[in-house]
Short mmCIF file of C-alpha atoms in Angstrom, two decimals:
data_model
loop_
_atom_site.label_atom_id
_atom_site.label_comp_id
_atom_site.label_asym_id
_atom_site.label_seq_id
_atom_site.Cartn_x
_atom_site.Cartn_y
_atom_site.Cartn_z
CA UNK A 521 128.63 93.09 104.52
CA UNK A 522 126.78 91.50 101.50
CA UNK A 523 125.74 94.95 100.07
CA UNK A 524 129.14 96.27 99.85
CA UNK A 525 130.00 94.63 96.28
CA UNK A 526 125.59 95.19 95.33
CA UNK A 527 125.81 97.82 92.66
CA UNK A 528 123.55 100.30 93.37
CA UNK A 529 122.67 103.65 91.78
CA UNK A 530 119.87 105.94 93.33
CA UNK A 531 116.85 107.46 92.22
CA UNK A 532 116.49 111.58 92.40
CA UNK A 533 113.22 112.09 94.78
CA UNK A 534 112.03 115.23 92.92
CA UNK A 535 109.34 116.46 95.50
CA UNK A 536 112.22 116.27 98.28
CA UNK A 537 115.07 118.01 96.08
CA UNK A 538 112.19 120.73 94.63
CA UNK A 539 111.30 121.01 98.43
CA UNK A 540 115.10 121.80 99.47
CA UNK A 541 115.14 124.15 96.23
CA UNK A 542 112.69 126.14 97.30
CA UNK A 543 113.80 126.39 101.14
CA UNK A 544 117.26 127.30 100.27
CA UNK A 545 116.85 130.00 97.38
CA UNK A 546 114.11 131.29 99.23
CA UNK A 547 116.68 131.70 102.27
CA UNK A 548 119.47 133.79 99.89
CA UNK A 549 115.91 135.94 99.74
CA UNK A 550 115.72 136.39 103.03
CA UNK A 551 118.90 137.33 103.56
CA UNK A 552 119.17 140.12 100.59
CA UNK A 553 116.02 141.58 103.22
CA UNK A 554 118.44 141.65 105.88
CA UNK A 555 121.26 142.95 104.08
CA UNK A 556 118.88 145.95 102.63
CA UNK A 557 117.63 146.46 106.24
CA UNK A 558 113.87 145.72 104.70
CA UNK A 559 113.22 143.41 107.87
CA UNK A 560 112.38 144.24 111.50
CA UNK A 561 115.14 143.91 114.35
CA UNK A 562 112.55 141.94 116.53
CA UNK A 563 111.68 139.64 113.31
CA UNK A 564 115.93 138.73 113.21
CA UNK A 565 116.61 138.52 116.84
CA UNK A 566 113.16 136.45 117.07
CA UNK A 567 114.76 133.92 114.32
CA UNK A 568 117.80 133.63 115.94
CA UNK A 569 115.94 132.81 119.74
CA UNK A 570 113.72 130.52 117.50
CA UNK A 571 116.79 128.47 116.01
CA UNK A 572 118.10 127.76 119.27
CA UNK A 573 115.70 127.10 121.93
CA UNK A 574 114.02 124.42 119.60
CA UNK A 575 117.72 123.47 119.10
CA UNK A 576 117.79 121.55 122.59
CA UNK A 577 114.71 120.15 121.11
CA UNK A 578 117.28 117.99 118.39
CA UNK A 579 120.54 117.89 121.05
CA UNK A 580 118.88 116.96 124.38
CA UNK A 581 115.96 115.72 123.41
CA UNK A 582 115.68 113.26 119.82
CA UNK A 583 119.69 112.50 120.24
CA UNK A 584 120.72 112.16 123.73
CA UNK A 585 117.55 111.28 125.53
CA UNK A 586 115.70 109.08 122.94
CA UNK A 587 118.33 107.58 120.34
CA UNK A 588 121.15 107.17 122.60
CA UNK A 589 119.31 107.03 125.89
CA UNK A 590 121.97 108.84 127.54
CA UNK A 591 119.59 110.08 130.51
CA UNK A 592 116.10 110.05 131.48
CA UNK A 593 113.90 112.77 131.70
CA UNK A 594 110.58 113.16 133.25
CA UNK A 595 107.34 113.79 131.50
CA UNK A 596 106.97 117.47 131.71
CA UNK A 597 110.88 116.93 130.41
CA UNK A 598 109.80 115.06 127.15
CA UNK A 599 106.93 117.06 126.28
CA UNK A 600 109.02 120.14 126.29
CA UNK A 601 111.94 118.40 124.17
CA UNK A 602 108.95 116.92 121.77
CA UNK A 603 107.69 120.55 121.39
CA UNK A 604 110.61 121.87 120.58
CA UNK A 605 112.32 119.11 118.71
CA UNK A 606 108.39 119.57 116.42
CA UNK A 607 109.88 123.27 115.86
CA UNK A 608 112.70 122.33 114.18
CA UNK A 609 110.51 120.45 112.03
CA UNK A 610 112.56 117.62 111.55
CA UNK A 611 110.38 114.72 110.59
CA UNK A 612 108.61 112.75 114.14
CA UNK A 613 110.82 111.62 116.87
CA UNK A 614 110.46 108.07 115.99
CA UNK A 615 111.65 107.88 112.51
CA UNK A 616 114.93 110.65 113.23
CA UNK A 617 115.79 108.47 116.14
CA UNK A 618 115.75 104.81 114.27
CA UNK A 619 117.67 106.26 111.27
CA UNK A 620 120.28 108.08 113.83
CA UNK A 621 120.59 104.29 115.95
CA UNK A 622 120.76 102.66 112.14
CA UNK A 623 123.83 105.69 111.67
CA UNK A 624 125.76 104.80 114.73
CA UNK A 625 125.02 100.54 114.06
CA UNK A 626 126.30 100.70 110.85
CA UNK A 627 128.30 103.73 110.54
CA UNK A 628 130.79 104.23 107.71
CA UNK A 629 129.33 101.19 105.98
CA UNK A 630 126.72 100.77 103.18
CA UNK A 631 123.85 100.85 105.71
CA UNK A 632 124.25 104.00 107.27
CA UNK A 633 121.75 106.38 105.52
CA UNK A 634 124.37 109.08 105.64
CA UNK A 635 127.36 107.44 104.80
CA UNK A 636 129.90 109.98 104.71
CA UNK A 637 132.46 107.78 102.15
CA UNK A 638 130.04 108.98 99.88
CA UNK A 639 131.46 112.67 99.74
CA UNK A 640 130.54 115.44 101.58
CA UNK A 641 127.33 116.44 99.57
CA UNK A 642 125.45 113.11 100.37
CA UNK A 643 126.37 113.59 104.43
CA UNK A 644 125.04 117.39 104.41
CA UNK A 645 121.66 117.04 102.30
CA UNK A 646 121.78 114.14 99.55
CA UNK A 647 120.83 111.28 101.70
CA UNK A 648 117.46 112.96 102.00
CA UNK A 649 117.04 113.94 98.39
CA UNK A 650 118.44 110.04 97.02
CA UNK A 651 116.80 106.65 96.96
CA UNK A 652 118.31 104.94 100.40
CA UNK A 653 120.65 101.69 99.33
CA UNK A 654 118.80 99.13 100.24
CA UNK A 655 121.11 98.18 102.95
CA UNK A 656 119.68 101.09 104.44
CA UNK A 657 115.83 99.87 104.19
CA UNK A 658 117.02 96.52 105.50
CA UNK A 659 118.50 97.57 108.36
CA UNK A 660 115.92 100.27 109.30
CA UNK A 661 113.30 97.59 109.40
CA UNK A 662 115.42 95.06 111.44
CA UNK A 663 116.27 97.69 114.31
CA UNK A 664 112.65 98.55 114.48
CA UNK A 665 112.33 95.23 116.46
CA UNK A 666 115.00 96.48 118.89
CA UNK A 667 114.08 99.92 118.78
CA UNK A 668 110.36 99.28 120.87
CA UNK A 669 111.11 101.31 123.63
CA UNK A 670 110.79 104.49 121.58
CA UNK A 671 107.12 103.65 120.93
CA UNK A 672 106.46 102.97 124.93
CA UNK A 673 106.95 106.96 125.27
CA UNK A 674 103.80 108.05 125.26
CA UNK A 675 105.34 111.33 124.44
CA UNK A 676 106.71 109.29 121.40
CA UNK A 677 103.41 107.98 120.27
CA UNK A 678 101.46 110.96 120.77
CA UNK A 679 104.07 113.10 118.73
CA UNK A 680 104.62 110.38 115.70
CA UNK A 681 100.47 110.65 115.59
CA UNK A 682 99.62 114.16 115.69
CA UNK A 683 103.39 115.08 113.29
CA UNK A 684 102.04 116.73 110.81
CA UNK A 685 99.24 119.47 112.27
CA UNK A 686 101.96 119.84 115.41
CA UNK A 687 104.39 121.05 112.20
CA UNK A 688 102.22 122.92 110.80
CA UNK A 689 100.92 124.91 114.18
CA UNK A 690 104.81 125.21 115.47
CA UNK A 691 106.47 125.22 112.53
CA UNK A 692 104.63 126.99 110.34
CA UNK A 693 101.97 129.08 111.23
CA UNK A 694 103.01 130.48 115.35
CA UNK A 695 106.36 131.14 113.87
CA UNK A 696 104.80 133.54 111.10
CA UNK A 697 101.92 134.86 112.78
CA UNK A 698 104.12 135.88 116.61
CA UNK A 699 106.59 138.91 114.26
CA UNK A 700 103.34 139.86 112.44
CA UNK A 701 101.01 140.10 115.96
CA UNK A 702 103.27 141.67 118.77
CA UNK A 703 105.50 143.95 115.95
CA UNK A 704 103.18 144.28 113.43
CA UNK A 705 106.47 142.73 110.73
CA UNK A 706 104.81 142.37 107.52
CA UNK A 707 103.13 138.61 106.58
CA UNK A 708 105.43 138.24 103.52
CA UNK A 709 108.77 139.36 105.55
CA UNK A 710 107.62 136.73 108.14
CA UNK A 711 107.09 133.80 106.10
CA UNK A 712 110.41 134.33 104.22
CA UNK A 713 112.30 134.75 107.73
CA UNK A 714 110.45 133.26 110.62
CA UNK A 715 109.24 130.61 108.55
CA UNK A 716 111.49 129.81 105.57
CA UNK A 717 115.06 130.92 106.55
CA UNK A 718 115.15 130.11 110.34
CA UNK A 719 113.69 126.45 109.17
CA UNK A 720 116.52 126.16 106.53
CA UNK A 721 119.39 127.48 109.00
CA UNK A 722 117.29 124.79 111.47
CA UNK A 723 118.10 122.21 109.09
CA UNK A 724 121.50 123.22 107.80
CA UNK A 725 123.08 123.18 111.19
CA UNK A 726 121.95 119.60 111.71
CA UNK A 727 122.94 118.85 108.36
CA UNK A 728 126.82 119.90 109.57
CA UNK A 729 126.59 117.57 111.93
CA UNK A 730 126.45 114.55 109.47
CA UNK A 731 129.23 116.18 106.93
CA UNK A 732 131.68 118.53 108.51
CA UNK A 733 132.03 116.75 111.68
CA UNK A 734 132.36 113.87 110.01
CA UNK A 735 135.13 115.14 107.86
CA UNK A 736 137.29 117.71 108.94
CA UNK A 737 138.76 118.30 112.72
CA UNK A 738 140.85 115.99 114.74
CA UNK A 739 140.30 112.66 116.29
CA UNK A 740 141.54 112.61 119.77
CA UNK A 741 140.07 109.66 120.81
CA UNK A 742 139.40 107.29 117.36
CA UNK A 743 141.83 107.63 114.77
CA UNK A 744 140.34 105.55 112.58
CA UNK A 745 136.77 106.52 112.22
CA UNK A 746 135.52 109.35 109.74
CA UNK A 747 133.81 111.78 112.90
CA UNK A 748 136.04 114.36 114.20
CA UNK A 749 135.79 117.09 116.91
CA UNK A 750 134.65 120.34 115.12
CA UNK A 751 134.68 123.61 116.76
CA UNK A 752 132.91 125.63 114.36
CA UNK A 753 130.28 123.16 114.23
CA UNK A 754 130.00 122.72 118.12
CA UNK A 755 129.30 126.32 118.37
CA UNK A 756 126.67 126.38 115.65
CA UNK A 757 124.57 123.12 116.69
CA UNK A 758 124.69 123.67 120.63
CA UNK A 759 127.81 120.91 121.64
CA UNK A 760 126.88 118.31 119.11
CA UNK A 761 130.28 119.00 116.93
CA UNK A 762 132.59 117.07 119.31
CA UNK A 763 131.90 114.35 117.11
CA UNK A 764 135.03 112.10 117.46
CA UNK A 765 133.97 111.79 121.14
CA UNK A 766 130.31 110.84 120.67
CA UNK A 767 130.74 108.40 117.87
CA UNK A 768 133.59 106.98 120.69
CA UNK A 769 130.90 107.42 123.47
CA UNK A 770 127.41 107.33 122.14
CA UNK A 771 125.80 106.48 125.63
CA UNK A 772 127.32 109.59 127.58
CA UNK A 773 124.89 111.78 127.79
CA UNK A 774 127.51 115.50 127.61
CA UNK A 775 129.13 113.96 123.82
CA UNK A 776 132.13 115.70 125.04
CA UNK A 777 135.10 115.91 127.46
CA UNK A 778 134.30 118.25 130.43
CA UNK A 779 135.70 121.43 129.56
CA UNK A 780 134.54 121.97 126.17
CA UNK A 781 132.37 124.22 124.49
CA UNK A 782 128.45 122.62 125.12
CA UNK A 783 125.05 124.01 125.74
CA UNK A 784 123.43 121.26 125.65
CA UNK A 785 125.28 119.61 128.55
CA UNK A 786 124.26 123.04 130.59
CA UNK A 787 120.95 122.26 129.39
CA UNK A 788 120.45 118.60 130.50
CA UNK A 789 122.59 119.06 134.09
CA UNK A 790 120.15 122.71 134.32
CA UNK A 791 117.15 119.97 134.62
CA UNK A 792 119.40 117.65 136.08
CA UNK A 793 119.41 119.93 139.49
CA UNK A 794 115.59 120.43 139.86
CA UNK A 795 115.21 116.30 139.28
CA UNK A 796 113.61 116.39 135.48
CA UNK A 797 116.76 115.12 134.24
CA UNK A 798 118.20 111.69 136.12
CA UNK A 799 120.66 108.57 135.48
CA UNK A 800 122.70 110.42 133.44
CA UNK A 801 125.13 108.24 131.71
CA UNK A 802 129.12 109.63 131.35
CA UNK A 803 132.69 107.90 130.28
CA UNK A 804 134.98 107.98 133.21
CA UNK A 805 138.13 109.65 132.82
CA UNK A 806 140.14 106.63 132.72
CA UNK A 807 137.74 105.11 130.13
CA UNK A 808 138.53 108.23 127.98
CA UNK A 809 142.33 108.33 128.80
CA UNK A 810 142.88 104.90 127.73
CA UNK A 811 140.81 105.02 124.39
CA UNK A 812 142.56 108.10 123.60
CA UNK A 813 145.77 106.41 124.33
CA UNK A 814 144.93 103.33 122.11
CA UNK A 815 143.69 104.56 119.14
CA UNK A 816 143.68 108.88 119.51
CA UNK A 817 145.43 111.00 117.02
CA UNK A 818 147.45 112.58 120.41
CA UNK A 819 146.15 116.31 119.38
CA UNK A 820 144.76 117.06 122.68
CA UNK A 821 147.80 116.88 125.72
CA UNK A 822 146.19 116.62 128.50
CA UNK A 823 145.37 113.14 127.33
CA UNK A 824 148.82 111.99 127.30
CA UNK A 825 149.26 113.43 130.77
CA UNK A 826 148.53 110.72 133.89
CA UNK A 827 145.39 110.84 134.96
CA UNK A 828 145.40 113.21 138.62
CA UNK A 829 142.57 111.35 139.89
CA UNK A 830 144.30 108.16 140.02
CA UNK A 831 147.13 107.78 142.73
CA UNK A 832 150.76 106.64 141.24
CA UNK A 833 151.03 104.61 143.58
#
């Protein structure tokens, strides 16, 4: 690629890194509330529901469904995922979506906006807090002429138009005002937790996704790509830490083997059963088994074992 030899050196976007300043110290606040037992139960276990029901929002709905098109889903399907995904508050649909199909296009390479070769800080938050290498801009504006069918959602559309009061009502102000209403949790407690902290553990856990599974874990099925099958970060962002597999198989909508550890998979084949969810897309196991074979780092056995749906005949 022409940009690899283009010396470049980024720009600090101040309002972003002040913004990410304020999240995150106010966060160590809210925990010192927690630790001093200065915050209602319902307030904690609300935060905790919060960060992962609008979770599925990121997993089944922005990722799978509308970067990777892994499934379909009908409309009362979308607008749920839209709503939640808005929780989350992680920009519009659109925009997460193009950068995450510019991030699988040109992964490890100049033009992925979270290239990982750049350490682990600039995969987990600096990417959003740096000037983007202009490989980055380039390539962003060329798959937007490839990327039309996220526009024909109306779902898309309607949520890249209305982004910012959506935010603001389910981001911001339901979050606060639901502890305060029904257990009377005091305004300032609630911003600081409901708001603040579950938004920054909101954003940290998809932040994990771009640096530790992307560094450390195995790789059972590339060897030679950065993304790696992480537990720890499966558990925390709802299945999307079996990373080595996805980057592998982007188009399967479970971004895992059968058998592991993933909500989200529940999630989608939940919908799947009552006909919201359809066409979903998976490897097969000999596609997997072969791959594995090929280029895997042989740390999971039962991928070295024959394949008991195929006869030895």
């Amino acid at each position: 690629m022409k940009y690899e030899a283009l010396e470049f050196k980024p720009r600090i976007k101040w309002p972003d890194l002040l913004v990410q300043l304020c999240l995150h110290s106010t966060t160590v606040y809210g925990f010192y509330l927690i630790l001093v037992n200065r915050v209602k139960l319902y307030t904690i276990l609300f935060v905790f529901f919060t960060i992962y029901t609008s979770g599925f929002g990121i997993t089944a709905g922005v990722h799978r469904l509308w970067s990777h098109r892994a499934y379909k889903a009908n409309l009362p399907l979308r607008i749920l995922l839209a709503l939640l995904f808005t929780v989350t508050g992680q920009r519009d649909i659109y925009t997460w979506a193009l950068d995450h199909r510019v991030h699988h296009k040109y992964t490890e390479t100049v033009a992925d906006p979270h290239d990982v070769r750049r350490g682990f800080w600039f995969a987990h938050v600096g990417w959003l807090v740096l000037t983007p290498h202009p490989a980055v801009e380039d390539r962003r504006i060329s798959l937007r002429k490839t990327s039309l069918d996220l526009l024909a959602d109306p779902v898309v559309r309607w949520q890249k138009i209305f982004f910012i009061p959506l935010f603001v009502l389910l981001n911001v102000f339901l979050p606060i005002a639901i502890p305060v209403y029904f257990w009377h949790e005091s305004y300032i407690n609630s911003f600081v937790l409901s708001f603040v902290t579950r938004f920054t553990i909101t954003l940290n856990i998809a932040y994990s996704v771009n640096s530790f599974a992307h560094m450390w874990g195995n790789k059972p099925y590339d060897r030679f790509i950065k993304s790696v099958e992480n537990r720890i970060v499966s558990l925390a962002a709802l299945g999307e830490g079996w990373h080595n597999y996805h980057h592998v198989f982007p188009w399967d909508y479970r971004t895992s083997e059968l058998g592991m550890i993933n909500i989200s998979t529940t999630f989608i084949d939940a919908f799947a059963k009552i006909g919201w969810a359809y066409d979903l897309k998976v490897a097969t196991n000999e596609m997997i088994r072969n791959r594995a074979r090929r280029n895997g780092d042989r740390s999971l056995r039962h991928l070295e074992e024959p394949d008991p749906s195929v006869s030895s005949e």
